[in-house]
PDB file of C-alpha atoms in Angstrom:
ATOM      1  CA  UNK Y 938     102.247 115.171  96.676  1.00 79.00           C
ATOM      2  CA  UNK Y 939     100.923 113.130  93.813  1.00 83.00           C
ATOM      3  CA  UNK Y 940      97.347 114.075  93.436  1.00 89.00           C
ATOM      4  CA  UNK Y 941      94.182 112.921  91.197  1.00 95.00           C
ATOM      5  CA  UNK Y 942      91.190 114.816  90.340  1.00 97.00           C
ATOM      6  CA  UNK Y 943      87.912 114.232  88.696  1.00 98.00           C
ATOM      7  CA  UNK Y 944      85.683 116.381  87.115  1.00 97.00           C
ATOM      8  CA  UNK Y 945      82.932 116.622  87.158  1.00 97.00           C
ATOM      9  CA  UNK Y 946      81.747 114.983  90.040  1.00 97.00           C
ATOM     10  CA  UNK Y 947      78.588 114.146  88.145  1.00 97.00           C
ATOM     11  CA  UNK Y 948      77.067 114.053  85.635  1.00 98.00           C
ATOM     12  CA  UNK Y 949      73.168 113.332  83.717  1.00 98.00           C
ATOM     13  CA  UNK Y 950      72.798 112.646  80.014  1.00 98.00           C
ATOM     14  CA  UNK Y 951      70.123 111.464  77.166  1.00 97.00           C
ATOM     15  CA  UNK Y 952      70.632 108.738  75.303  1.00 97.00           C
ATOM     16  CA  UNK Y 953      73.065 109.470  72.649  1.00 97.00           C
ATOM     17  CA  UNK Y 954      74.081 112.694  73.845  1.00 97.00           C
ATOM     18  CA  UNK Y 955      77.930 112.538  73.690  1.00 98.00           C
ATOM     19  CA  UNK Y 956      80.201 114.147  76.585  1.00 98.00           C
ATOM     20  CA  UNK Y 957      83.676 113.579  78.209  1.00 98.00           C
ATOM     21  CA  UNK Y 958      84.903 113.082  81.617  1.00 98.00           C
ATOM     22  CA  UNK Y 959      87.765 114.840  83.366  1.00 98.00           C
ATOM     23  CA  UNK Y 960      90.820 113.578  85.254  1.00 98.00           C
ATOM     24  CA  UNK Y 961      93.631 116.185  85.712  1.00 97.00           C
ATOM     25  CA  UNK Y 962      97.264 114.699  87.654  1.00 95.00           C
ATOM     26  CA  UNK Y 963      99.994 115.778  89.937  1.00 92.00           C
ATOM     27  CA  UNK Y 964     102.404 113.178  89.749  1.00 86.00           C
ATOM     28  CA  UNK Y 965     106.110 113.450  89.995  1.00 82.00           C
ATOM     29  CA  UNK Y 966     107.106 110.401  87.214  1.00 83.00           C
ATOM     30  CA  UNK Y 967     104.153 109.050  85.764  1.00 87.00           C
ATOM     31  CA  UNK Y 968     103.984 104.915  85.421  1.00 88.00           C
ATOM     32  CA  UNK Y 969     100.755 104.932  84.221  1.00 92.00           C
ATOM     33  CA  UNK Y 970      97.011 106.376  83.748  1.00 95.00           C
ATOM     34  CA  UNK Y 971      94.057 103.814  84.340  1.00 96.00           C
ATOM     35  CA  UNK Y 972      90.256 103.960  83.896  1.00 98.00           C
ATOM     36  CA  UNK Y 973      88.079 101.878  86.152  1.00 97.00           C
ATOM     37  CA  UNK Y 974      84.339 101.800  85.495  1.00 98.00           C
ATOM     38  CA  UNK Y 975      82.651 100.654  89.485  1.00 97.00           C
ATOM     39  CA  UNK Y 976      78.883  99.702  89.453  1.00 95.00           C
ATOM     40  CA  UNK Y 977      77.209 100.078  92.980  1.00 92.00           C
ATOM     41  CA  UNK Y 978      77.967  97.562  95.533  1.00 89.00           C
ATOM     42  CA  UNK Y 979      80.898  96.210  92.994  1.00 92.00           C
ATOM     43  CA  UNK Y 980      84.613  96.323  92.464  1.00 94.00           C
ATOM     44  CA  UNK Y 981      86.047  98.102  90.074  1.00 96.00           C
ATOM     45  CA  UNK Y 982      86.420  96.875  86.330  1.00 95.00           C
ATOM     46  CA  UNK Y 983      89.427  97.755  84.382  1.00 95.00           C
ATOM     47  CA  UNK Y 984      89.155  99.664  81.004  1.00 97.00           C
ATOM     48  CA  UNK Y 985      92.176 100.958  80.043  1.00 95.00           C
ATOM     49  CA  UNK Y 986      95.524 102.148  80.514  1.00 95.00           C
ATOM     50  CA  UNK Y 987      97.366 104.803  78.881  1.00 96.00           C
ATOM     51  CA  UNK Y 988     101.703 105.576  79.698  1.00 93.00           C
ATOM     52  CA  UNK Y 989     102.156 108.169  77.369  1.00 93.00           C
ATOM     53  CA  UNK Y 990     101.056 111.753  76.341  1.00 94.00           C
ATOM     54  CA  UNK Y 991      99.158 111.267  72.918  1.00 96.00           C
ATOM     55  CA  UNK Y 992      98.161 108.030  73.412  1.00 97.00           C
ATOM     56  CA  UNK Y 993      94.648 106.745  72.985  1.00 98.00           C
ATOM     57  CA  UNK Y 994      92.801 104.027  73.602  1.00 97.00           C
ATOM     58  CA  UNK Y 995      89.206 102.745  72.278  1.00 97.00           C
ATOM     59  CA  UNK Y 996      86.276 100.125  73.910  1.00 95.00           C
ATOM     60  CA  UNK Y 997      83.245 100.204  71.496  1.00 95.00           C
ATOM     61  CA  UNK Y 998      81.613 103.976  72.849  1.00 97.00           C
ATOM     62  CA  UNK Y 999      84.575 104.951  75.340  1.00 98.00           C
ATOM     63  CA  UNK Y1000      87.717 106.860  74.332  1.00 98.00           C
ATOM     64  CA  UNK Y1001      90.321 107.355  76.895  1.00 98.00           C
ATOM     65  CA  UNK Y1002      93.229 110.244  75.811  1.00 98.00           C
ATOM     66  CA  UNK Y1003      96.352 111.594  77.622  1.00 97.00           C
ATOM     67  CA  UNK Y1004      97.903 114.795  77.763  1.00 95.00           C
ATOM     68  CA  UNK Y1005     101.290 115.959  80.012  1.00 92.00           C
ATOM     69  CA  UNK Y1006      98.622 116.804  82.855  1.00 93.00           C
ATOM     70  CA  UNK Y1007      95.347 115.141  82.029  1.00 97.00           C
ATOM     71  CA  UNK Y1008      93.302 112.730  80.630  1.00 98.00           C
ATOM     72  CA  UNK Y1009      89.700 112.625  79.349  1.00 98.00           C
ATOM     73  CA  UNK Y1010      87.214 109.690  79.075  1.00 98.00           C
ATOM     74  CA  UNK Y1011      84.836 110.537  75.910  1.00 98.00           C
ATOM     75  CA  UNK Y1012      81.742 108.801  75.693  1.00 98.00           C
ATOM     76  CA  UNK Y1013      80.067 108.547  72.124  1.00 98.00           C
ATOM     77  CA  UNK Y1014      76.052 108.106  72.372  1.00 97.00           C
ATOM     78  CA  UNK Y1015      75.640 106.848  75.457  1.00 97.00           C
ATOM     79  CA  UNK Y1016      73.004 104.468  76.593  1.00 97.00           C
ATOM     80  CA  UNK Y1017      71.380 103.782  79.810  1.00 97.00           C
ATOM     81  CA  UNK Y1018      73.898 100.521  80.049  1.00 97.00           C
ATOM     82  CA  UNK Y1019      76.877 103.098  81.039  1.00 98.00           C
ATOM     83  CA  UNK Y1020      75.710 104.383  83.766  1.00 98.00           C
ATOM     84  CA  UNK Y1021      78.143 103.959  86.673  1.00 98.00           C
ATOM     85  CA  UNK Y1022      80.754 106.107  88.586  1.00 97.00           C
ATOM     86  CA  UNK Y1023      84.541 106.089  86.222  1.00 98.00           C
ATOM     87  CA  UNK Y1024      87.333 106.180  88.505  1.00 98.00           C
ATOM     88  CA  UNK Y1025      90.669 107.648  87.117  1.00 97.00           C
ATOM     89  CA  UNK Y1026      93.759 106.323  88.780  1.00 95.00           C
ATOM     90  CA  UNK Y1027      97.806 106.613  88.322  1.00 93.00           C
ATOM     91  CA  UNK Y1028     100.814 104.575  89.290  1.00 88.00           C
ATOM     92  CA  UNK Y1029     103.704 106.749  90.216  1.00 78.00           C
ATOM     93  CA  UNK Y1030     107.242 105.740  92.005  1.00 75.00           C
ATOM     94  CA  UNK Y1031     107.051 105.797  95.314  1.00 65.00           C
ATOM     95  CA  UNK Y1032     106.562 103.365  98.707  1.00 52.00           C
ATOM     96  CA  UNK Y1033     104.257 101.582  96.907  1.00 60.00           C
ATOM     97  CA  UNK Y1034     105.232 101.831  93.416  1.00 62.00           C
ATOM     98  CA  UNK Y1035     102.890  99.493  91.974  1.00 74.00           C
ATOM     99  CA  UNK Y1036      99.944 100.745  93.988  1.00 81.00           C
ATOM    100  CA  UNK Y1037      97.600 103.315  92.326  1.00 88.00           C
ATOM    101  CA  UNK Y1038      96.498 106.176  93.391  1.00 91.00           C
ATOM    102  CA  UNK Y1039      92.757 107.285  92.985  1.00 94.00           C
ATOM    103  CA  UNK Y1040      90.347 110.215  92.118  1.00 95.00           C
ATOM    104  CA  UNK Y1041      87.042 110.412  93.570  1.00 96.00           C
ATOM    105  CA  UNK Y1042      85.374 109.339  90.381  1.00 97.00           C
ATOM    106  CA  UNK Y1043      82.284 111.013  88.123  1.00 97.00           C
ATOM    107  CA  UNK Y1044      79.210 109.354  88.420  1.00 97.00           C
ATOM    108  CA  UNK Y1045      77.379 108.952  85.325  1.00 98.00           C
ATOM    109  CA  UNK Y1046      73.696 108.490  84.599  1.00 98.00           C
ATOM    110  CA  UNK Y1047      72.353 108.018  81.338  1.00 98.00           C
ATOM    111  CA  UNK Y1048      68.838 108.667  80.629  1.00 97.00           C
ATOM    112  CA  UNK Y1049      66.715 106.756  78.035  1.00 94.00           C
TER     113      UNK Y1049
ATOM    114  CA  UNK W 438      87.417  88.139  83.487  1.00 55.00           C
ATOM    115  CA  UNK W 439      89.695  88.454  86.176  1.00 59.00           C
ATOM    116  CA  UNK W 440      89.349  85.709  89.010  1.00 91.00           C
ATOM    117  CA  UNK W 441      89.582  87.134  92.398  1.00 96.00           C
ATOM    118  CA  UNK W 442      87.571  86.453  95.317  1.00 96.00           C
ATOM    119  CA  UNK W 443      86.351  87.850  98.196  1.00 98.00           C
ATOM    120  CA  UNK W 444      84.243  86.346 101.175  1.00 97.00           C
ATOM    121  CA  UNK W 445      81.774  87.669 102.735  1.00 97.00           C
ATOM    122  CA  UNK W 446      79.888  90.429 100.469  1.00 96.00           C
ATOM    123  CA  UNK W 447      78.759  91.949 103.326  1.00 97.00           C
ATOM    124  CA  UNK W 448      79.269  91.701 107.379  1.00 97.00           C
ATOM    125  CA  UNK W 449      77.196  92.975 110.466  1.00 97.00           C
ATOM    126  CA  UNK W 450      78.835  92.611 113.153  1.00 97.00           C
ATOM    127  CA  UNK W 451      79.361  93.831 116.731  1.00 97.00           C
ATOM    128  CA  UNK W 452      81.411  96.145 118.494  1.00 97.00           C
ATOM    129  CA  UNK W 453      85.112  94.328 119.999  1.00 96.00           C
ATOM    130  CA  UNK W 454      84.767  91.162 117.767  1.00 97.00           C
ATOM    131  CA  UNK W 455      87.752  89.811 115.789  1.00 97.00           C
ATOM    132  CA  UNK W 456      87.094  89.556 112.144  1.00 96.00           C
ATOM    133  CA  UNK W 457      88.897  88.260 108.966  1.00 97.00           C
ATOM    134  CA  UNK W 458      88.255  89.366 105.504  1.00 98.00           C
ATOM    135  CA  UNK W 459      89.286  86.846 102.383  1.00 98.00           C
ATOM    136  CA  UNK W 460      90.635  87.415  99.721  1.00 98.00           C
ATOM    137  CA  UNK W 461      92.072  84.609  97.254  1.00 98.00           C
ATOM    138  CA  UNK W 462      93.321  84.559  93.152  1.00 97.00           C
ATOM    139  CA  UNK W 463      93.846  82.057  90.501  1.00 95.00           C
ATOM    140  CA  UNK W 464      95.990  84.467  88.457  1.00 93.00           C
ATOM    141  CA  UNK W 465      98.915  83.560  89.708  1.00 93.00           C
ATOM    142  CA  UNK W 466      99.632  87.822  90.338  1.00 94.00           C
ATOM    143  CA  UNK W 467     102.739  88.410  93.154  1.00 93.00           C
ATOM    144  CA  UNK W 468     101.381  91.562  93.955  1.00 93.00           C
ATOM    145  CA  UNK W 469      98.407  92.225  95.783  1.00 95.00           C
ATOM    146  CA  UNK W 470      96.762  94.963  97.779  1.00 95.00           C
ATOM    147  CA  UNK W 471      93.949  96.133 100.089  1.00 96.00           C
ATOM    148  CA  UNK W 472      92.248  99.651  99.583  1.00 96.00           C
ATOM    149  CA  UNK W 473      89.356 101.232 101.394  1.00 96.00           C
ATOM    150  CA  UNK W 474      86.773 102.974  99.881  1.00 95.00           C
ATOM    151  CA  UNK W 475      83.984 105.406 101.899  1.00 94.00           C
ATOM    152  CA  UNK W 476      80.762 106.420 100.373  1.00 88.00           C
ATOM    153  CA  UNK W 477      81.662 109.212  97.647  1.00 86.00           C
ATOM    154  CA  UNK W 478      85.387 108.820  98.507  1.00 90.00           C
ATOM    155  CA  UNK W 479      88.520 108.284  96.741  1.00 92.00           C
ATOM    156  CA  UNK W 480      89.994 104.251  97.423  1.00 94.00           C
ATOM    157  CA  UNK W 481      92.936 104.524  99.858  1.00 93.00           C
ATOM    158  CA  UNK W 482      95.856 101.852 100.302  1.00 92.00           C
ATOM    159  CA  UNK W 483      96.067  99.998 103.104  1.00 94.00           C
ATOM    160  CA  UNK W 484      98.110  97.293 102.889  1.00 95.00           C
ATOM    161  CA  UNK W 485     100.444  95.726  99.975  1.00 93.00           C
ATOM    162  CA  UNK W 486     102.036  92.522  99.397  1.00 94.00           C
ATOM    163  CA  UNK W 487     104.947  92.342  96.924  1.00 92.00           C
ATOM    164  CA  UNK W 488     105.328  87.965  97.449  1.00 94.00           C
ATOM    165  CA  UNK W 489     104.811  85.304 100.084  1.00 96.00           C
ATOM    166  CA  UNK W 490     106.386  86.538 102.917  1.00 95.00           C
ATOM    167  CA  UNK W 491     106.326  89.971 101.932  1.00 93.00           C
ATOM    168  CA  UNK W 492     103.636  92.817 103.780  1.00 94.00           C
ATOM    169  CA  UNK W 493     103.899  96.685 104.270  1.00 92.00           C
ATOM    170  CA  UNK W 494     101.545  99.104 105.268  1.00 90.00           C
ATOM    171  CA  UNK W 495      99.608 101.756 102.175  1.00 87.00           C
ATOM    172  CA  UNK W 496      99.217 105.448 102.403  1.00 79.00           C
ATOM    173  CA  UNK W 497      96.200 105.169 105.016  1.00 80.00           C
ATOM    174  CA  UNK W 498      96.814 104.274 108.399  1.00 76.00           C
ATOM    175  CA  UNK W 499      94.755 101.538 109.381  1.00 81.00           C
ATOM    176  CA  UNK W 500      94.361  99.509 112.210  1.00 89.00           C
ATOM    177  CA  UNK W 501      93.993  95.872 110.306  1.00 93.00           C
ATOM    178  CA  UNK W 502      96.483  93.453 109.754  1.00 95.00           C
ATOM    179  CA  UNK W 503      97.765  90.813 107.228  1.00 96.00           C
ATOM    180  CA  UNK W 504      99.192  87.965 105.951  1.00 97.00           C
ATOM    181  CA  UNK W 505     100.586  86.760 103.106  1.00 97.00           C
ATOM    182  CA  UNK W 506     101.383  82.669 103.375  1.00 97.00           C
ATOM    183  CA  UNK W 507     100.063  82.076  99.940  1.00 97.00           C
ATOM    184  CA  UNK W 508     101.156  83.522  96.617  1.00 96.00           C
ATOM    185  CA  UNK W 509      97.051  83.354  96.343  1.00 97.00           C
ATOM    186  CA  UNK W 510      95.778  84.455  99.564  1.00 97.00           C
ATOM    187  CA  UNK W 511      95.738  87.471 101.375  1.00 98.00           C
ATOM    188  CA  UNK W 512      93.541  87.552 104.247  1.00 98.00           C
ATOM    189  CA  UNK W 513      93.164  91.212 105.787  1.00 97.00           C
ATOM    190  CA  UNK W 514      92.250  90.858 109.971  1.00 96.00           C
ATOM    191  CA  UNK W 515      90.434  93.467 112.714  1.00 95.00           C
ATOM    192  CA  UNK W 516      91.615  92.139 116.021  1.00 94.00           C
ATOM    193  CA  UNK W 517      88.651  94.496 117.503  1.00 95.00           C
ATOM    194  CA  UNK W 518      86.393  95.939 115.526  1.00 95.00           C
ATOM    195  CA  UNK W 519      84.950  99.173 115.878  1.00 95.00           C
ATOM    196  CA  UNK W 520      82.191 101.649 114.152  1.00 96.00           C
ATOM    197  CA  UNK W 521      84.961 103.428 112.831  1.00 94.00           C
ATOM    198  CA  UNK W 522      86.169 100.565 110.662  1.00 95.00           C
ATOM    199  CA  UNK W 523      82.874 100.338 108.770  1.00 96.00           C
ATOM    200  CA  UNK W 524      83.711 100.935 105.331  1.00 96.00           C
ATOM    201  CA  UNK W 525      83.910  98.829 102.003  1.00 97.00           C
ATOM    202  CA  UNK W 526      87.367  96.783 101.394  1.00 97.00           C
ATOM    203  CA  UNK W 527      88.381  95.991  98.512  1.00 97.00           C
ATOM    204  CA  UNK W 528      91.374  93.596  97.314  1.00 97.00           C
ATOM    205  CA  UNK W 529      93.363  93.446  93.974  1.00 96.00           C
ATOM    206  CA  UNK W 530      96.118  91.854  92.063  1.00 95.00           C
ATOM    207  CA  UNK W 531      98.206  92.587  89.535  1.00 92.00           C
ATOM    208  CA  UNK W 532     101.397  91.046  87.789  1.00 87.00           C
ATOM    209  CA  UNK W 533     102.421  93.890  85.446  1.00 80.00           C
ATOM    210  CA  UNK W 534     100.336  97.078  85.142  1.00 80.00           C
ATOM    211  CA  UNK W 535      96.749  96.349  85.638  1.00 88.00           C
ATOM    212  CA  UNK W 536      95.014  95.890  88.557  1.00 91.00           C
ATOM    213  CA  UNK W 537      92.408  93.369  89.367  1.00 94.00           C
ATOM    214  CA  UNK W 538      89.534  94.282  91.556  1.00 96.00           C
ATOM    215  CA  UNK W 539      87.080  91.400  93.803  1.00 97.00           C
ATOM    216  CA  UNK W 540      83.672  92.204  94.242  1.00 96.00           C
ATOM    217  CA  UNK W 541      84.459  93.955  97.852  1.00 97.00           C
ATOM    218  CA  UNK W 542      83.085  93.299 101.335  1.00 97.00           C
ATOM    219  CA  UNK W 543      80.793  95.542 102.869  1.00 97.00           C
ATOM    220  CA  UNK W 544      81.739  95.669 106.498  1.00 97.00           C
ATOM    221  CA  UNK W 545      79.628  97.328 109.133  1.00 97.00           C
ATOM    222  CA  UNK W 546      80.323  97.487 112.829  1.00 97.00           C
ATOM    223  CA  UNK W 547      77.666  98.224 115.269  1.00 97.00           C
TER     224      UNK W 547
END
């Protein structure tokens, strides 16, 4: 069963203090990895998408890599601005083959 | 920015009433979708549209239905809702890759 998980499930910062997020697959045929970023109350915003292992992808202090069974969302000196919960999704064949397929998400919060 | 819509934000509403949630895009996107999304929970696929004409249930079983007349609308509809439906929906598009997300609609049933 293809299968997304975050970790962690959240997580508190200062200011500048760098970290990365977690999101580890079970997917039989990957299409595609995608990072959402969803404020409260909102839909979720598109950042990137990654198709193959070793490729990386930059948005001024967000870094999004991709291994064979994971990917990790690095965030260089945060600020308070980033706070939100960073969804990791993946598109695999199946009945819905364009549909993605979600993790729960890390919530972020970013202290000043 | 993407451009899709969705009306109303948020809903109250009672126990056995009928209710229609819309969602509309300029993009021009064949393919759009309906996923649900609990407090702290993962967002679940409930319904897909490949084209006009063209609807099939997601993943989660759910007891809404829709339409697809319009390459730009796809309206998602409770015949009778119930507490159990109270959730947030959300609606996307995509044409390759990417999907687009609308704001939501907070829907409560009491």
């Amino acid at each position: 069963e293809d299968q997304v998980t975050q970790s962690p499930e959240a997580l508190r910062l200062q200011e500048g203090e760098s970290s990365s997020l977690n999101c580890s697959y079970t997917v039989s045929g990957l299409r595609g990895l995608f990072w959402y970023r969803q404020d409260p109350g909102k839909g979720p915003e598109f950042l990137f998408t990654l198709y193959s292992a070793g490729e990386e992808k930059e948005k001024e202090r967000l870094k999004a890599t991709l291994t064979k069974k994971e990917s990790f969302l690095h965030i260089t000196a945060p600020k308070p601005e980033d706070s939100a919960t960073y969804l990791c999704a993946v598109q695999a064949p199946g009945q819905a083959g364009t549909a993605l397929i979600f993790g729960k998400g890390t919530t972020l919060s970013v202290s000043s | 920015e993407a451009d899709i819509y969705q009306t109303p934000r948020y809903l109250v509403i009672g126990t056995g009433k009928k209710i229609t949630l819309e969602c509309s895009q300029t993009m021009g996107h064949d393919k759009m979708y309906w996923y649900q999304q609990d407090p702290g929970m993962e967002l679940h696929l409930i319904h897909y549209s490949y084209g006009v004409n063209s609807t099939e249930k997601g993943d989660l079983s759910s007891e809404s239905t829709v339409s697809r007349i319009r390459t730009e609308h796809f309206p998602l509809t409770l015949e009778s809702a119930r507490p159990s439906h109270t959730s947030q929906y959300l609606c996307a598009s995509s044409e390759a890759a990417e999907a687009f997300f609308g704001q939501g609609t907070r829907l409560t049933v009491v």
